[in-house]
XYZ file of C-alpha atoms in Angstrom:
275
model
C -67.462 -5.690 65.904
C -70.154 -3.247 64.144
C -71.111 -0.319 65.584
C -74.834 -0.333 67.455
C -76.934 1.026 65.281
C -80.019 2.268 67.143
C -83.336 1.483 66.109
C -86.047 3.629 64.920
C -89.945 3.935 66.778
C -91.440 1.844 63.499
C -88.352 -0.590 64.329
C -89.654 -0.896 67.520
C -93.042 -1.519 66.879
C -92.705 -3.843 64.145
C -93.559 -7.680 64.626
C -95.585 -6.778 68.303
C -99.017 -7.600 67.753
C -102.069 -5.009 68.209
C -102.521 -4.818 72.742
C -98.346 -5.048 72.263
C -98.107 -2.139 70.279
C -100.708 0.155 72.227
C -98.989 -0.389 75.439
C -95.336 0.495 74.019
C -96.734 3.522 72.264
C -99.058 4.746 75.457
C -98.746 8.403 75.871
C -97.528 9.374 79.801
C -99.868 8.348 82.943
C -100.351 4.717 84.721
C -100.742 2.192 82.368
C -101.381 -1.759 83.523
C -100.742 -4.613 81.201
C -102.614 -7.790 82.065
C -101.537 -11.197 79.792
C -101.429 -14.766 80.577
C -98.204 -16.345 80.860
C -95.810 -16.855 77.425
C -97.703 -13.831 76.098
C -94.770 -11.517 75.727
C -95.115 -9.463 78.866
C -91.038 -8.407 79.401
C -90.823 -8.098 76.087
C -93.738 -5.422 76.254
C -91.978 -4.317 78.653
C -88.077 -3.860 76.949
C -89.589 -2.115 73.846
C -92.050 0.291 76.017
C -88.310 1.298 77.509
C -86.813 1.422 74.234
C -89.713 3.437 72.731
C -89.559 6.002 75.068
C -85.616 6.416 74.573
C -86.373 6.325 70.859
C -89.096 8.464 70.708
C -87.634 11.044 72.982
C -90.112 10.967 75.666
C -87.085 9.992 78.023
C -83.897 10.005 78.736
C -81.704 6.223 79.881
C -81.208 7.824 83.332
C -84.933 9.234 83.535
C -85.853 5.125 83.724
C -86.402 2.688 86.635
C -87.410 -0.868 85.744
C -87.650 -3.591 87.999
C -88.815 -6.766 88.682
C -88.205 -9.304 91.288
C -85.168 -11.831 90.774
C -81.668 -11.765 89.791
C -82.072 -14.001 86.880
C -85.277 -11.809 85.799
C -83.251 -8.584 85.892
C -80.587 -9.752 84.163
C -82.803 -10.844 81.126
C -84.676 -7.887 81.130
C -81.276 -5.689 81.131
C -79.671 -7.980 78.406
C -82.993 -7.584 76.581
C -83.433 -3.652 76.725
C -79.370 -3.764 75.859
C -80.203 -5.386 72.220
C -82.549 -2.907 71.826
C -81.010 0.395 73.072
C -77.341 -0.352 72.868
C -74.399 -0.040 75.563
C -76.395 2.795 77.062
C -78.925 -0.033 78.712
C -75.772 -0.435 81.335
C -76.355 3.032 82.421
C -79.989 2.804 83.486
C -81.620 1.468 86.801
C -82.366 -1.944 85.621
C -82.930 -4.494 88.793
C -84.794 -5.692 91.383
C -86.775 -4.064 93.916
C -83.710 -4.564 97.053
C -80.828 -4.141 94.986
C -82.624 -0.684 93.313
C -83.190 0.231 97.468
C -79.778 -1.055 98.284
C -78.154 1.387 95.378
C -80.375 4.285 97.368
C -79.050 3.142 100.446
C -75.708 3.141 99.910
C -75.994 7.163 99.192
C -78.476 7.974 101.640
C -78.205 5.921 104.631
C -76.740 8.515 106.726
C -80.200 10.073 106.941
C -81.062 6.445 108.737
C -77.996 7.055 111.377
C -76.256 4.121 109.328
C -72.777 4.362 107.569
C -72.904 3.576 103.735
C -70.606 0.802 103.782
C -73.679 -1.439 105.928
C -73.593 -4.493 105.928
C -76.671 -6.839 104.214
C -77.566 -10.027 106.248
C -78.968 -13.014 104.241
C -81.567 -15.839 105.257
C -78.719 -17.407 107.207
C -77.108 -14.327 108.962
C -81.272 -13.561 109.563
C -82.030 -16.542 111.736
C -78.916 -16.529 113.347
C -79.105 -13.334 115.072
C -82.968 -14.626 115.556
C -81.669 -17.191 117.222
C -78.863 -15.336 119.399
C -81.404 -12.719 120.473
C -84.019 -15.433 121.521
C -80.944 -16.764 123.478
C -80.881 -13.313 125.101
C -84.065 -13.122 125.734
C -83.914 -16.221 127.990
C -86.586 -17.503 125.304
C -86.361 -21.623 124.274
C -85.330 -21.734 120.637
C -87.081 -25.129 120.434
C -90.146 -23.642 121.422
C -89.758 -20.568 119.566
C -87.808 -21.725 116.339
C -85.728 -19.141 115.259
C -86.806 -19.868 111.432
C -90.456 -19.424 112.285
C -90.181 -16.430 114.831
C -87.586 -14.944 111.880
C -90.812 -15.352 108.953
C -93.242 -12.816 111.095
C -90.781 -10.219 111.604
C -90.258 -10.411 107.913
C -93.807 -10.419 107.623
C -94.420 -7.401 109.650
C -91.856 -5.961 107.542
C -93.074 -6.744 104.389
C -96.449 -4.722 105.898
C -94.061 -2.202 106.654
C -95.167 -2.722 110.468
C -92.140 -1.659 112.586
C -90.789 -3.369 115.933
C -92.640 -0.486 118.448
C -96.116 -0.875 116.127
C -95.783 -4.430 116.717
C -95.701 -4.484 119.866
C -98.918 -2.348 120.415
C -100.859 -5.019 118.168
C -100.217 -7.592 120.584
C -102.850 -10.247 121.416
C -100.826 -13.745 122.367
C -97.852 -14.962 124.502
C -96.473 -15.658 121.109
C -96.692 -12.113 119.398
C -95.482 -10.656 122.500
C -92.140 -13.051 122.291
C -91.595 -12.110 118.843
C -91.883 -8.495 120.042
C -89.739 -8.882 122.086
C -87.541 -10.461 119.652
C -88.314 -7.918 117.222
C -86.760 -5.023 118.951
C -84.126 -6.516 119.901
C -82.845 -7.932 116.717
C -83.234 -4.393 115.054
C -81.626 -2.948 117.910
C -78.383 -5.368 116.665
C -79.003 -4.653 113.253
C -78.239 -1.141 114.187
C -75.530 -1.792 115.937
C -73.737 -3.680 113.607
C -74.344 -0.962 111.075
C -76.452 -4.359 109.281
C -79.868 -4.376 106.920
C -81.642 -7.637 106.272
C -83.755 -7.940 102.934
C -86.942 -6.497 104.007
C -84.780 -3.925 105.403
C -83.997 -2.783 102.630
C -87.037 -1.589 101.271
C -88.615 -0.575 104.716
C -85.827 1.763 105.214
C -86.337 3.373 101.346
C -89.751 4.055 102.333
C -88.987 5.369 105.852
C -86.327 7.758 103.634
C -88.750 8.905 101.632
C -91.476 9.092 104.050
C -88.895 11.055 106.380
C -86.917 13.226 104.107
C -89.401 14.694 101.542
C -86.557 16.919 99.744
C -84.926 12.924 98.633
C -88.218 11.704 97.686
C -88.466 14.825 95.518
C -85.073 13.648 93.827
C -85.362 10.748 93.412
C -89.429 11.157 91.846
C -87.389 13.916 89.693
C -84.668 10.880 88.726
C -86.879 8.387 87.695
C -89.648 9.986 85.683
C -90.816 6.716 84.244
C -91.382 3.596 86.262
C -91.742 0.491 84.744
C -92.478 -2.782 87.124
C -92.588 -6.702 85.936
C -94.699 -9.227 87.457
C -96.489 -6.466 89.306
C -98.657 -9.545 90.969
C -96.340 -10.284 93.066
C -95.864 -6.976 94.732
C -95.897 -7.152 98.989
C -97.516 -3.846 100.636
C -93.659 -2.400 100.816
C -93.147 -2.656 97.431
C -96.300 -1.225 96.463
C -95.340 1.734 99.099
C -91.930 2.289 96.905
C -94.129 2.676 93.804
C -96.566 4.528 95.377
C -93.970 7.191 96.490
C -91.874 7.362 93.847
C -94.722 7.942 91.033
C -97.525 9.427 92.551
C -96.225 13.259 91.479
C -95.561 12.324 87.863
C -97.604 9.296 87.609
C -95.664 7.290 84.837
C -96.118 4.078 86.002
C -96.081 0.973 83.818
C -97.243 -2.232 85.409
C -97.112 -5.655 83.655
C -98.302 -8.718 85.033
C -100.665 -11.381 85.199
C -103.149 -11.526 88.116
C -103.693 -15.945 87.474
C -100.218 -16.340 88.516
C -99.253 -14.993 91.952
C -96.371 -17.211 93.449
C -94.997 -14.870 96.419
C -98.528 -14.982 98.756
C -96.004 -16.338 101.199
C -94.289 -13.445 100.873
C -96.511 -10.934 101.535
C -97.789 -10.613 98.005
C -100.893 -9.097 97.714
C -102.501 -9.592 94.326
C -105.011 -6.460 95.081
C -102.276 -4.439 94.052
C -103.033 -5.176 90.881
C -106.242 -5.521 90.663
C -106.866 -2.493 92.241
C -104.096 -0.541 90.047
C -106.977 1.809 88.218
């Protein structure tokens, strides 16, 4: 097997079209790419990273991309790989929860959890919905678990917590999934457990908390670099926000036509309202 043999900036910029090429060779500050679908977005995206490891602007480790799904961070990461060698498998390359879950792990003793915490999926999620509605003496029928589960994870999406909830509410039915609320963190805790929005609700409440580990980790990840910023939930935004407000090196790429995660919280202001 031949050796990588890195490319150079021209490399790089050959074969991108004209709005391609200004957005990899942007000088520092926010930048926002807006394209249609099939118009080359990650790929904008891969040789803006490579660029600034080839230009020397930054360093692999100085770099946090992310994007939303597995599959999509694994493309992007074999993508920026061809481009920048071996050295890709060293950078922060991945999705918003398992970026906050990699935080986690190191810092979660600030939280009062151990590192080695567990992370409950959709099915472990409505299951302790469900026990704690049991609890509660509340009728799963008439409360379904799967539906009471979806406006916690709303709430936490909004990065509305189980004692903020409960002061906002205004039916029978907020005030059962209060109640459900606090008790199903309460377990959480107990089990030394996160569920998904967990994950990045507790990264904000870290950095929100602890200012001297938002200053590392804004001094770790001088560039920021997000894909399908459309689909971004209030939380998300909130982890952005935090993390590149000082330096202000944030690329966004995305399209605001295509927004699929509304359901999710996704709030499509976020990027039209980027400038």
């Amino acid at each position: 097997m031949s050796a990588f043999s890195k490319p150079s900036v021209h490399d790089l910029l050959e074969g991108l079209n004209e709005p391609q090429r200004l957005a990899v060779e942007c000088a520092g500050g926010p930048l926002l790419v807006l394209a249609g679908a099939g118009s080359g977005k990650t790929r904008v995206l891969t040789h803006r990273i490579a660029y600034l490891i080839a230009s020397g602007t930054a360093k692999p480790q100085d770099i946090l991309a992310i994007t939303f799904t597995n599959k999509a961070a694994g493309e992007m990461k074999e993508r920026t790989e061809t481009l920048v060698g071996p050295i890709a498998r060293t950078m922060w390359v991945s999705t918003f929860h398992s970026a906050c879950a990699r935080i986690l792990r190191k810092e979660a003793q600030q939280l009062g959890y151990r590192r080695n915490f567990s992370i409950y999926d959709a099915a472990d999620q409505v299951r302790l919905t469900r026990q704690c509605l049991n609890e509660l003496g509340l009728d799963s029928k008439r409360f379904p678990p799967k539906g009471v589960h979806a406006v916690i994870s709303s709430a936490k999406n909004r990065l509305v917590d189980a004692a903020q909830f409960a002061a906002q509410v205004e039916t029978f039915f907020d005030d059962t999934v209060a109640k459900t609320y606090s008790l199903y963190q309460e377990k959480c805790f107990a089990n030394n457990a996160m569920d998904f929005d967990d994950l990045i609700m507790r990264t904000v409440d870290l950095f929100m908390r602890f200012t001297e580990r938002l200053e590392h980790y804004r001094k770790a990840f001088r560039h920021i670099l997000v894909d399908e910023y459309q689909d971004t939930n209030h939380a998300q935004y909130s982890l952005i926000n935090l993390l590149g407000s000082e330096h202000r090196n944030v690329c966004v790429v995305g399209d605001d036509d295509q927004s699929i995660y509304s359901w999710r919280g996704a709030d499509v202001r976020n990027i039209l309202d980027f400038e």
